[in-house]
Tab-separated table of C-alpha atoms in Angstrom:
chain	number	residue	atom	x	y	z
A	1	UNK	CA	-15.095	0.096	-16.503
A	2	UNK	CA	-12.422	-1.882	-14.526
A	3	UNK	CA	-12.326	-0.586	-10.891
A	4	UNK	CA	-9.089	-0.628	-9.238
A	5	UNK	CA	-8.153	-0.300	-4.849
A	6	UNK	CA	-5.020	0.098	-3.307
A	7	UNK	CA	-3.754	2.239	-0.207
A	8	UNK	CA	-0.463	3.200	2.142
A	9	UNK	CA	0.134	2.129	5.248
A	10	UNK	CA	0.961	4.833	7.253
A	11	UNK	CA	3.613	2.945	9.805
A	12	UNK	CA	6.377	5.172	7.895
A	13	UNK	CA	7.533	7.974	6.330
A	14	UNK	CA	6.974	6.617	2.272
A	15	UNK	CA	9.745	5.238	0.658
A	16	UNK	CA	11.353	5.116	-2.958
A	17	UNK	CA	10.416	1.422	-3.136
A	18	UNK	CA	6.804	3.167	-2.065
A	19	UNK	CA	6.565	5.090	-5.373
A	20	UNK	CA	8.432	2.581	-7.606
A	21	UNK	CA	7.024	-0.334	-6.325
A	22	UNK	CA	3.377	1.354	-6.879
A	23	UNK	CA	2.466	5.060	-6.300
A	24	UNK	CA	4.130	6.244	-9.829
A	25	UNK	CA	2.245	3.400	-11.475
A	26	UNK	CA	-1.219	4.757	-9.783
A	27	UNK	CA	-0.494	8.285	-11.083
A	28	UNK	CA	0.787	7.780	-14.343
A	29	UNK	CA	-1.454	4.594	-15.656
A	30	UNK	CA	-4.542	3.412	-13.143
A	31	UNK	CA	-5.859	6.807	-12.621
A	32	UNK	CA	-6.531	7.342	-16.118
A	33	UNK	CA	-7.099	3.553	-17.446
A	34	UNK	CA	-9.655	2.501	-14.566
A	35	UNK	CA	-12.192	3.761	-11.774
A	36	UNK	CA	-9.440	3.731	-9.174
A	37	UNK	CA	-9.536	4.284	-5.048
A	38	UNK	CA	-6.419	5.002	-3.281
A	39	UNK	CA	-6.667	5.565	0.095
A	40	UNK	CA	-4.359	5.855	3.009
A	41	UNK	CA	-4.921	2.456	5.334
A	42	UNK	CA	-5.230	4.046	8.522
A	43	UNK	CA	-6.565	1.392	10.283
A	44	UNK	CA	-3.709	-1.108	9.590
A	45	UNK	CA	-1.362	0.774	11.082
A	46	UNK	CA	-2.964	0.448	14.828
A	47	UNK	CA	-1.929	-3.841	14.232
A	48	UNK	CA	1.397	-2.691	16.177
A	49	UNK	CA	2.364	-0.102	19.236
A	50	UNK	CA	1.732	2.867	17.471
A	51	UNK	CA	2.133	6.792	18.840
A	52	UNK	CA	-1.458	7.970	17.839
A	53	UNK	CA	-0.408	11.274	17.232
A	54	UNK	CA	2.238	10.227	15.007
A	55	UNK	CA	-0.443	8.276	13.145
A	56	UNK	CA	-2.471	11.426	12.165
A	57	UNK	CA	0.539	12.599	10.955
A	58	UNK	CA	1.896	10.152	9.204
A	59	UNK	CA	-1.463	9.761	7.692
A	60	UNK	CA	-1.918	13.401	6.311
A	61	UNK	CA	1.972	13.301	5.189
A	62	UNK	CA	0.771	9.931	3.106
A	63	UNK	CA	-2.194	11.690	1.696
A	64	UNK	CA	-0.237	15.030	0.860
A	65	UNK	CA	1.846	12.789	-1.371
A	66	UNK	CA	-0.406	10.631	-2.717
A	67	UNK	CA	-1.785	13.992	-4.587
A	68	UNK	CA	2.189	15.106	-4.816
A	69	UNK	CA	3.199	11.773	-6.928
A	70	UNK	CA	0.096	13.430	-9.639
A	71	UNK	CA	-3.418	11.519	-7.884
A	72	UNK	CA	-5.867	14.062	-9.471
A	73	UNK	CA	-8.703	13.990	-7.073
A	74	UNK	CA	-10.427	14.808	-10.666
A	75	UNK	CA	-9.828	11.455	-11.831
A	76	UNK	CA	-9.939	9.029	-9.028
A	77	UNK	CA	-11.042	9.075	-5.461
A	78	UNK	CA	-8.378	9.518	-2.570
A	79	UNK	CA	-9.511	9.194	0.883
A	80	UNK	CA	-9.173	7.772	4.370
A	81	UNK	CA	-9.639	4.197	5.165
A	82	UNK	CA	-11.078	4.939	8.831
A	83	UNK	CA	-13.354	8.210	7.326
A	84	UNK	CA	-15.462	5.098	5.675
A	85	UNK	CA	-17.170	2.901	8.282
A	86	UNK	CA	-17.711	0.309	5.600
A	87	UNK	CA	-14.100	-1.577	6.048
A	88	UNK	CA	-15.399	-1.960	9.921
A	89	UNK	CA	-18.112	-3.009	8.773
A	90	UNK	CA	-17.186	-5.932	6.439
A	91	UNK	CA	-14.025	-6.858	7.809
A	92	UNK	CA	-15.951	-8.818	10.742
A	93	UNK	CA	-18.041	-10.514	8.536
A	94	UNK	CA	-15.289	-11.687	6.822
A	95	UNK	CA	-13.854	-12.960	9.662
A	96	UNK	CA	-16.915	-14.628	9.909
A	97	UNK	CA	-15.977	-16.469	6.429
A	98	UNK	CA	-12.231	-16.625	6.995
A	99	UNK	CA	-10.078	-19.290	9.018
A	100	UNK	CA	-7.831	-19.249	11.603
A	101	UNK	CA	-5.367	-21.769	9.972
A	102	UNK	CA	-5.470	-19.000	6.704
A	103	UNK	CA	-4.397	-16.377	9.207
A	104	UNK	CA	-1.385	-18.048	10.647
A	105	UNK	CA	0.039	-19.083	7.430
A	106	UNK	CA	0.405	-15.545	6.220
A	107	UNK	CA	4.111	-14.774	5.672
A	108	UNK	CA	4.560	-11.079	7.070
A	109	UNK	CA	2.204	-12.343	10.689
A	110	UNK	CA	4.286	-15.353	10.776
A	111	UNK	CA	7.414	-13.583	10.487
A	112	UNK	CA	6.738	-10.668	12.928
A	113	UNK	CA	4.866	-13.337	16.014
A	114	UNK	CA	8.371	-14.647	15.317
A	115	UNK	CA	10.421	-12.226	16.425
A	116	UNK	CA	8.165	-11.042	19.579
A	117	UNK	CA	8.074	-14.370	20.697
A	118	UNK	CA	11.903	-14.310	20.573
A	119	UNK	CA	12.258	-11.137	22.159
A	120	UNK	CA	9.835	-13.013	24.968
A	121	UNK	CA	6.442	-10.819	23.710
A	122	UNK	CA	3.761	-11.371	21.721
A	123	UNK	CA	1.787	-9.414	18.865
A	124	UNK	CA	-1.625	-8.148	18.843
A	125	UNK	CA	-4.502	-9.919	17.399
A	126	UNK	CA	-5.435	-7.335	14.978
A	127	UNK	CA	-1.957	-8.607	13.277
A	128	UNK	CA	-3.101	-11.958	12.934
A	129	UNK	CA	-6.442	-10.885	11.076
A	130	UNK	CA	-5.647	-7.665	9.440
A	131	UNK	CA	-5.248	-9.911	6.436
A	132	UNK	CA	-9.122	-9.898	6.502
A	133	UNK	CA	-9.505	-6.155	6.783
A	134	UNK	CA	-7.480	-6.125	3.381
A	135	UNK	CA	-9.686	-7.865	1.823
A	136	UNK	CA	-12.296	-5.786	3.056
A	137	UNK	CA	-10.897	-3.007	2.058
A	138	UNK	CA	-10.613	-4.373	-1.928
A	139	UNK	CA	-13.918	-6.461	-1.897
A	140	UNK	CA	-16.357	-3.725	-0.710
A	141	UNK	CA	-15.382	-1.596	-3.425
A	142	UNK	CA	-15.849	-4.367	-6.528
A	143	UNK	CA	-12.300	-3.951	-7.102
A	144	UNK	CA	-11.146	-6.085	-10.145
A	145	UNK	CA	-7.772	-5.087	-9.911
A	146	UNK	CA	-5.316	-4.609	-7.156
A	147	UNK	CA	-2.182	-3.126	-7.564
A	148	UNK	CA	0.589	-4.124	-5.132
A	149	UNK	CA	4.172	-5.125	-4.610
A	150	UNK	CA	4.960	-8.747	-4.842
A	151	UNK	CA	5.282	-9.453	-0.901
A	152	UNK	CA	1.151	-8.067	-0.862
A	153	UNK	CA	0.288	-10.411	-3.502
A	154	UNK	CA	-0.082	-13.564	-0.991
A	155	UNK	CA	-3.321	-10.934	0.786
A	156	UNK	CA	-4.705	-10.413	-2.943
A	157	UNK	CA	-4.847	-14.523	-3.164
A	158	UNK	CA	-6.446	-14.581	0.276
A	159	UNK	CA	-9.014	-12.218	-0.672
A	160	UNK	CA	-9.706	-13.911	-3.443
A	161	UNK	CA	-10.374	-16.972	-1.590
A	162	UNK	CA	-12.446	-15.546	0.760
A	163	UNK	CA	-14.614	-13.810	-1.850
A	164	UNK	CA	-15.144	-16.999	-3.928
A	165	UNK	CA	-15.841	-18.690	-0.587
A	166	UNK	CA	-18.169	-16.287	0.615
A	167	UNK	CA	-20.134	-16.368	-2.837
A	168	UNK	CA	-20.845	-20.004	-2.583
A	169	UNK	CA	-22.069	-20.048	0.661
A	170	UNK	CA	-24.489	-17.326	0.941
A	171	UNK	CA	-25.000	-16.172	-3.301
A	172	UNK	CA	-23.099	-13.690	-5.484
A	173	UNK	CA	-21.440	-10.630	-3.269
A	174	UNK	CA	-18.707	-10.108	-4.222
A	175	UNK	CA	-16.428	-9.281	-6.985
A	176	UNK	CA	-13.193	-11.618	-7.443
A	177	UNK	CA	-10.192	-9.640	-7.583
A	178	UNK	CA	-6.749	-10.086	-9.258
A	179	UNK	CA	-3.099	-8.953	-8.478
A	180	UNK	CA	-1.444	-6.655	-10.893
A	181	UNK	CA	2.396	-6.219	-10.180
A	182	UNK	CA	4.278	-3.047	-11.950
A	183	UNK	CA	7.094	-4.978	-14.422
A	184	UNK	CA	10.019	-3.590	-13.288
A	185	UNK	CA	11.154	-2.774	-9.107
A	186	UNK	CA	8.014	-4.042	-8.537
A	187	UNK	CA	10.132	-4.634	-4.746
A	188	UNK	CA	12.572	-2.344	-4.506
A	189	UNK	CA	15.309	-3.514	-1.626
A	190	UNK	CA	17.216	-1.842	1.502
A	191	UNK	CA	20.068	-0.203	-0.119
A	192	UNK	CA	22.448	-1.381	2.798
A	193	UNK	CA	20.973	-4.960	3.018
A	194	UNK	CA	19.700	-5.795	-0.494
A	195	UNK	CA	18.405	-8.624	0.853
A	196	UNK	CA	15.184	-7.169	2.870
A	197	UNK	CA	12.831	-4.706	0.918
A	198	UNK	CA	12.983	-1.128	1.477
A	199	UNK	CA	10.279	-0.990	4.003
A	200	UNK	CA	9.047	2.307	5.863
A	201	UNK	CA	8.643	0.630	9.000
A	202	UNK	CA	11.736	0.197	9.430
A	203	UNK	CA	12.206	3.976	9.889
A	204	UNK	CA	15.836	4.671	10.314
A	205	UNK	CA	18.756	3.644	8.723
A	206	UNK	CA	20.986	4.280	5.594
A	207	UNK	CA	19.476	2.009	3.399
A	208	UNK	CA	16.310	3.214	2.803
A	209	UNK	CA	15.560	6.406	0.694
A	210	UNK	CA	12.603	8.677	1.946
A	211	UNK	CA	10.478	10.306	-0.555
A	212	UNK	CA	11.260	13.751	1.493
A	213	UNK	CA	14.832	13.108	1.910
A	214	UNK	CA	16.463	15.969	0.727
A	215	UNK	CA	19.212	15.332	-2.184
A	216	UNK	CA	22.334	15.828	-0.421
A	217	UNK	CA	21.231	12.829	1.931
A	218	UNK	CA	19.982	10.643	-0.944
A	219	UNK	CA	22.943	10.805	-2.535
A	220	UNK	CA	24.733	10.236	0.464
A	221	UNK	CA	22.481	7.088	0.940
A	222	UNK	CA	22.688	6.006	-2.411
A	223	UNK	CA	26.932	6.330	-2.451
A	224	UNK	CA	27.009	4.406	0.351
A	225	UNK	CA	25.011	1.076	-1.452
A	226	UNK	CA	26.275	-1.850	-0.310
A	227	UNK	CA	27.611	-3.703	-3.374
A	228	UNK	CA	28.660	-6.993	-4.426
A	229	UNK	CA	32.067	-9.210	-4.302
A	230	UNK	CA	34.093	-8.595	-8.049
A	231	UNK	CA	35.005	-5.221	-9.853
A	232	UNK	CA	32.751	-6.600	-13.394
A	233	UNK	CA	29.303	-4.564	-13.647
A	234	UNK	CA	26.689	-7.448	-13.780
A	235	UNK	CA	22.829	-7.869	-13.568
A	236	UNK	CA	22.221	-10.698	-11.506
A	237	UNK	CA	19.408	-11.287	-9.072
A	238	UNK	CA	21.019	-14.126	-6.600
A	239	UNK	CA	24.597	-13.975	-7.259
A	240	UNK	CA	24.828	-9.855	-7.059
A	241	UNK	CA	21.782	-8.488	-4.987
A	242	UNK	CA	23.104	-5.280	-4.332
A	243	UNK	CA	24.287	-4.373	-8.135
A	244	UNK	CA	21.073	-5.643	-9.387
A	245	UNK	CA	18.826	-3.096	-6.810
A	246	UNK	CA	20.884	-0.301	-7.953
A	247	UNK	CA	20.510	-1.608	-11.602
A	248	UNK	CA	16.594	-1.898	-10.975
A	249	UNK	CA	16.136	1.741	-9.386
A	250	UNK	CA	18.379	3.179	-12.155
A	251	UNK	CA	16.437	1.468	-14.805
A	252	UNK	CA	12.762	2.451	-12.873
A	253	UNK	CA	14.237	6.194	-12.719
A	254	UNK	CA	15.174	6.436	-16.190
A	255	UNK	CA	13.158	4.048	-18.257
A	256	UNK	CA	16.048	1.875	-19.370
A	257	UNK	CA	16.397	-1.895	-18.610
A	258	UNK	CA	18.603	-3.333	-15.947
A	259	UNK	CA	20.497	-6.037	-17.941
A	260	UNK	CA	21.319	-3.663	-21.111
A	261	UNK	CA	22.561	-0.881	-18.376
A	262	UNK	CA	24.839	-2.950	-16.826
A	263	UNK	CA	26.980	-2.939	-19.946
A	264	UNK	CA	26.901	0.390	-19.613
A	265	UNK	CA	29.202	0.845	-16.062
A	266	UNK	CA	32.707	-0.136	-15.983
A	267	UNK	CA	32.757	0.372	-11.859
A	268	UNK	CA	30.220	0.692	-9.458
A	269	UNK	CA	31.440	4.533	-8.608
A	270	UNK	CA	29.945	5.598	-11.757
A	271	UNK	CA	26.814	3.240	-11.382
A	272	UNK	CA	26.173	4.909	-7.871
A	273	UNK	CA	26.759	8.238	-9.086
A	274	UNK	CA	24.163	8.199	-11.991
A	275	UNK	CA	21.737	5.925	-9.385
A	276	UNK	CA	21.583	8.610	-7.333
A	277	UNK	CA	21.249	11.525	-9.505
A	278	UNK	CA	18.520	9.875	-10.979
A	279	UNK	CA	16.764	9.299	-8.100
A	280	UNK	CA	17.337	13.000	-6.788
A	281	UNK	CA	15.936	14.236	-10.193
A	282	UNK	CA	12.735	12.009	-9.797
A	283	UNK	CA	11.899	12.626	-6.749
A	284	UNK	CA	12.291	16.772	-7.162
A	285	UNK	CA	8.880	17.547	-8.831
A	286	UNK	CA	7.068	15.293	-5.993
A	287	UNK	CA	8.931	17.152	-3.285
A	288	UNK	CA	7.855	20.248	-4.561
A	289	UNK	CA	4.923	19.720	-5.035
A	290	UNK	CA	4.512	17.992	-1.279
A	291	UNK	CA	5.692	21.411	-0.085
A	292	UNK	CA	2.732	23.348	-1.986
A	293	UNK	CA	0.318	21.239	-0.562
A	294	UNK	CA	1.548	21.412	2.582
A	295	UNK	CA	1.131	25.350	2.265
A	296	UNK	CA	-3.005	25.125	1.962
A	297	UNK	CA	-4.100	21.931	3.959
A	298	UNK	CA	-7.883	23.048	3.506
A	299	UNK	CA	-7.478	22.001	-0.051
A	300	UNK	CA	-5.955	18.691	1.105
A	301	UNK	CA	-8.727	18.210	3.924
A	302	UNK	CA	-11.680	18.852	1.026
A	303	UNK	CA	-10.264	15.969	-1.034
A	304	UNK	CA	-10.025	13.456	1.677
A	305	UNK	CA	-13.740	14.664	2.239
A	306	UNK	CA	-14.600	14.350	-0.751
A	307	UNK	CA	-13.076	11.465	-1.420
A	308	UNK	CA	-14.539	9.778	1.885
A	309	UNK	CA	-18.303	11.045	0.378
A	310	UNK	CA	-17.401	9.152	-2.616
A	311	UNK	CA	-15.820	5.798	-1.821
A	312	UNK	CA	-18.771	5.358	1.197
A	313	UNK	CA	-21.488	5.701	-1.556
A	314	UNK	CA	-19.633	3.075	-3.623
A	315	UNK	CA	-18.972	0.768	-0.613
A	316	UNK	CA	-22.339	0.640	1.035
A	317	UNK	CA	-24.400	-1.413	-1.271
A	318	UNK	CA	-21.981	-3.829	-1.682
A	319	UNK	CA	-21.644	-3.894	2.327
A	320	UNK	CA	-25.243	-3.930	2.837
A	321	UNK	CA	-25.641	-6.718	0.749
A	322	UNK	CA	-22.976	-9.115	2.157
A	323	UNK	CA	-24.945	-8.146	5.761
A	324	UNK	CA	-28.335	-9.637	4.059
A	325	UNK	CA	-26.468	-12.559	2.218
A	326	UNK	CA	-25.358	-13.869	5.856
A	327	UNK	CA	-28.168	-13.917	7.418
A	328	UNK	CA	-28.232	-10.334	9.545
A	329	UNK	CA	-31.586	-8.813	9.902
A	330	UNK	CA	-31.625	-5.792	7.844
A	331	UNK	CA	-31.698	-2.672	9.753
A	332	UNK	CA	-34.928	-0.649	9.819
A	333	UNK	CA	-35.208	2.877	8.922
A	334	UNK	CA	-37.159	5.534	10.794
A	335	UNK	CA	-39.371	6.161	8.135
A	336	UNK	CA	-40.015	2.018	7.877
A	337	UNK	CA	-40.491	1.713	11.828
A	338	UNK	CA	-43.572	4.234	11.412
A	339	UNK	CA	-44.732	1.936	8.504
A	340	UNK	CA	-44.591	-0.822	10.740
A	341	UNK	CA	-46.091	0.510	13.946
A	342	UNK	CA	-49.189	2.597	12.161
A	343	UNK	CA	-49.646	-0.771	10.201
A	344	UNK	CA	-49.764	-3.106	13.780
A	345	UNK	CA	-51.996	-0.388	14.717
């Protein structure tokens, strides 16, 4: 059965381009088509300053909706990426495998040691090879398939390098993995500057719908779009960014397809008034459902434990095998030492 990984980054409160882009896709096709992990990628989110308590809650808040969006704990396996020592584990030997020219070439390091460096600072190392605990994260789980937005497909191509690399140096670890990108808003942009994704780090600002919003302030958001020179109603990518995001979010809300709705509008008023009513309608069900959860949190603690119990017994052997392949001496058991000893004796 295909095995699929992917996780949230808990930098943010999640977005609409969050559940677009990917979550929606997880609940309403991987969980049921594939063995599928989804995990909340704690550990990622310590690659920048960070308040540590609003990391724990940012990561129960990510996990609470994870099951909200319709993850059935029945069906897949939804956990914590720091509750499984395993991604430790492997991401230094990867490291190990990896180079440091690899590192510095990746787009979203490159573009964030820019900006410190302007600002006169600099970023942490964990930024510059948290590419590798990706990988980690996908490879020790056999993951064929990993389901991102296009800006994480550049880390999917990098893991794939490493495990090909890694399997003809030291013998057959690791599955390869493949991208899979959702077909439409696979990146859905900043709703005041359509031409930077809608990204939950940012964490402020008008352009960027919050799966808890509550509808009054999405529509608010959503009326206040930034458009595009010309009256005319047109889907077009690079000459009218901001029409085609609200074309793309209307068509992801509602199943249509951006180019045929865009015969459909006669002003953007009308566009932006649907846009956002469909986007208050979607995200109703997951908000109510967020706010059951959030009423028995021992239910959500016993799946991340569960789920933790799960993905470590899936994990290990392929960890444990990628410690023998490079040469570290296998660690020896309790029961083994006595072996050993009564044996020398």
């Amino acid at each position: 059965m295909t095995r699929v990984f992917s996780g949230v980054k808990p930098t943010g409160h999640l977005t609409l381009g969050n559940y677009l882009g990917a979550m929606r896709q997880w609940a309403a096709v991987d969980q049921y088509r594939a063995e599928s992990l989804f995990c909340v990628v704690d550990l990622h989110a310590l690659t920048v300053d960070h308040d540590p308590a609003r990391v724990r809650r940012l990561s129960r808040q990510a996990a609470t909706l994870l099951l909200a969006v319709g993850l059935d704990p029945e069906l897949c396996t939804v956990f914590v990426q720091s509750h499984v020592d395993e991604h430790a584990r492997l991401s230094y030997v990867l490291e190990c495998v990896a180079t440091d020219g690899e590192m510095r070439r990746m787009v979203q390091y490159k573009e964030k040691a820019t900006r410190e460096r302007e600002r006169g600072g600099s970023v942490r190392l964990s930024l510059l090879t948290y590419p590798v605990l990706m990988a980690a994260d996908i490879l020790a789980y056999g993951a064929d398939e990993v389901p991102v937005g296009d800006d994480q497909a550049q880390h999917v191509e990098l893991t794939r390098d490493l495990a090909v690399r890694f399997n003809q140096r030291y013998g057959h670890t690791f599955v390869v993995p493949r991208a899979t990108l959702p077909s439409v808003a696979a990146r859905v942009m900043n709703l005041q500057d359509p031409g930077s994704k809608m990204g939950k780090s940012d964490d402020a600002g008008p352009g960027i719908v919050y799966l808890l919003d509550e509808p009054d302030v999405v529509r608010k958001k959503v009326m206040r779009a930034v458009t595009d020179s010309g009256r005319e109603v047109v889907y077009d990518r690079e000459e009218r960014p901001g029409l085609a995001n609200l074309l793309e979010i209307l068509a992801a809300c509602t199943g249509g397809n951006p180019e045929a709705l865009s015969g459909v509008y006669e002003s953007y008023g009308s566009l932006k008034k649907d846009t956002a009513e469909a986007v208050v309608e979607l995200l109703r069900p997951v908000q109510e459902r967020h706010r059951a959860l959030c009423a028995d949190p021992g239910y959500v603690e016993g799946v991340l434990r569960d789920g933790a119990e799960r993905a470590r017994a899936m994990a290990r052997p392929t960890v444990d095998a990628a410690y023998r392949a490079i040469g570290l001496l296998p660690a020896v058991s309790d029961t083994g030492a006595g072996v050993v000893l009564n044996a020398a004796r």
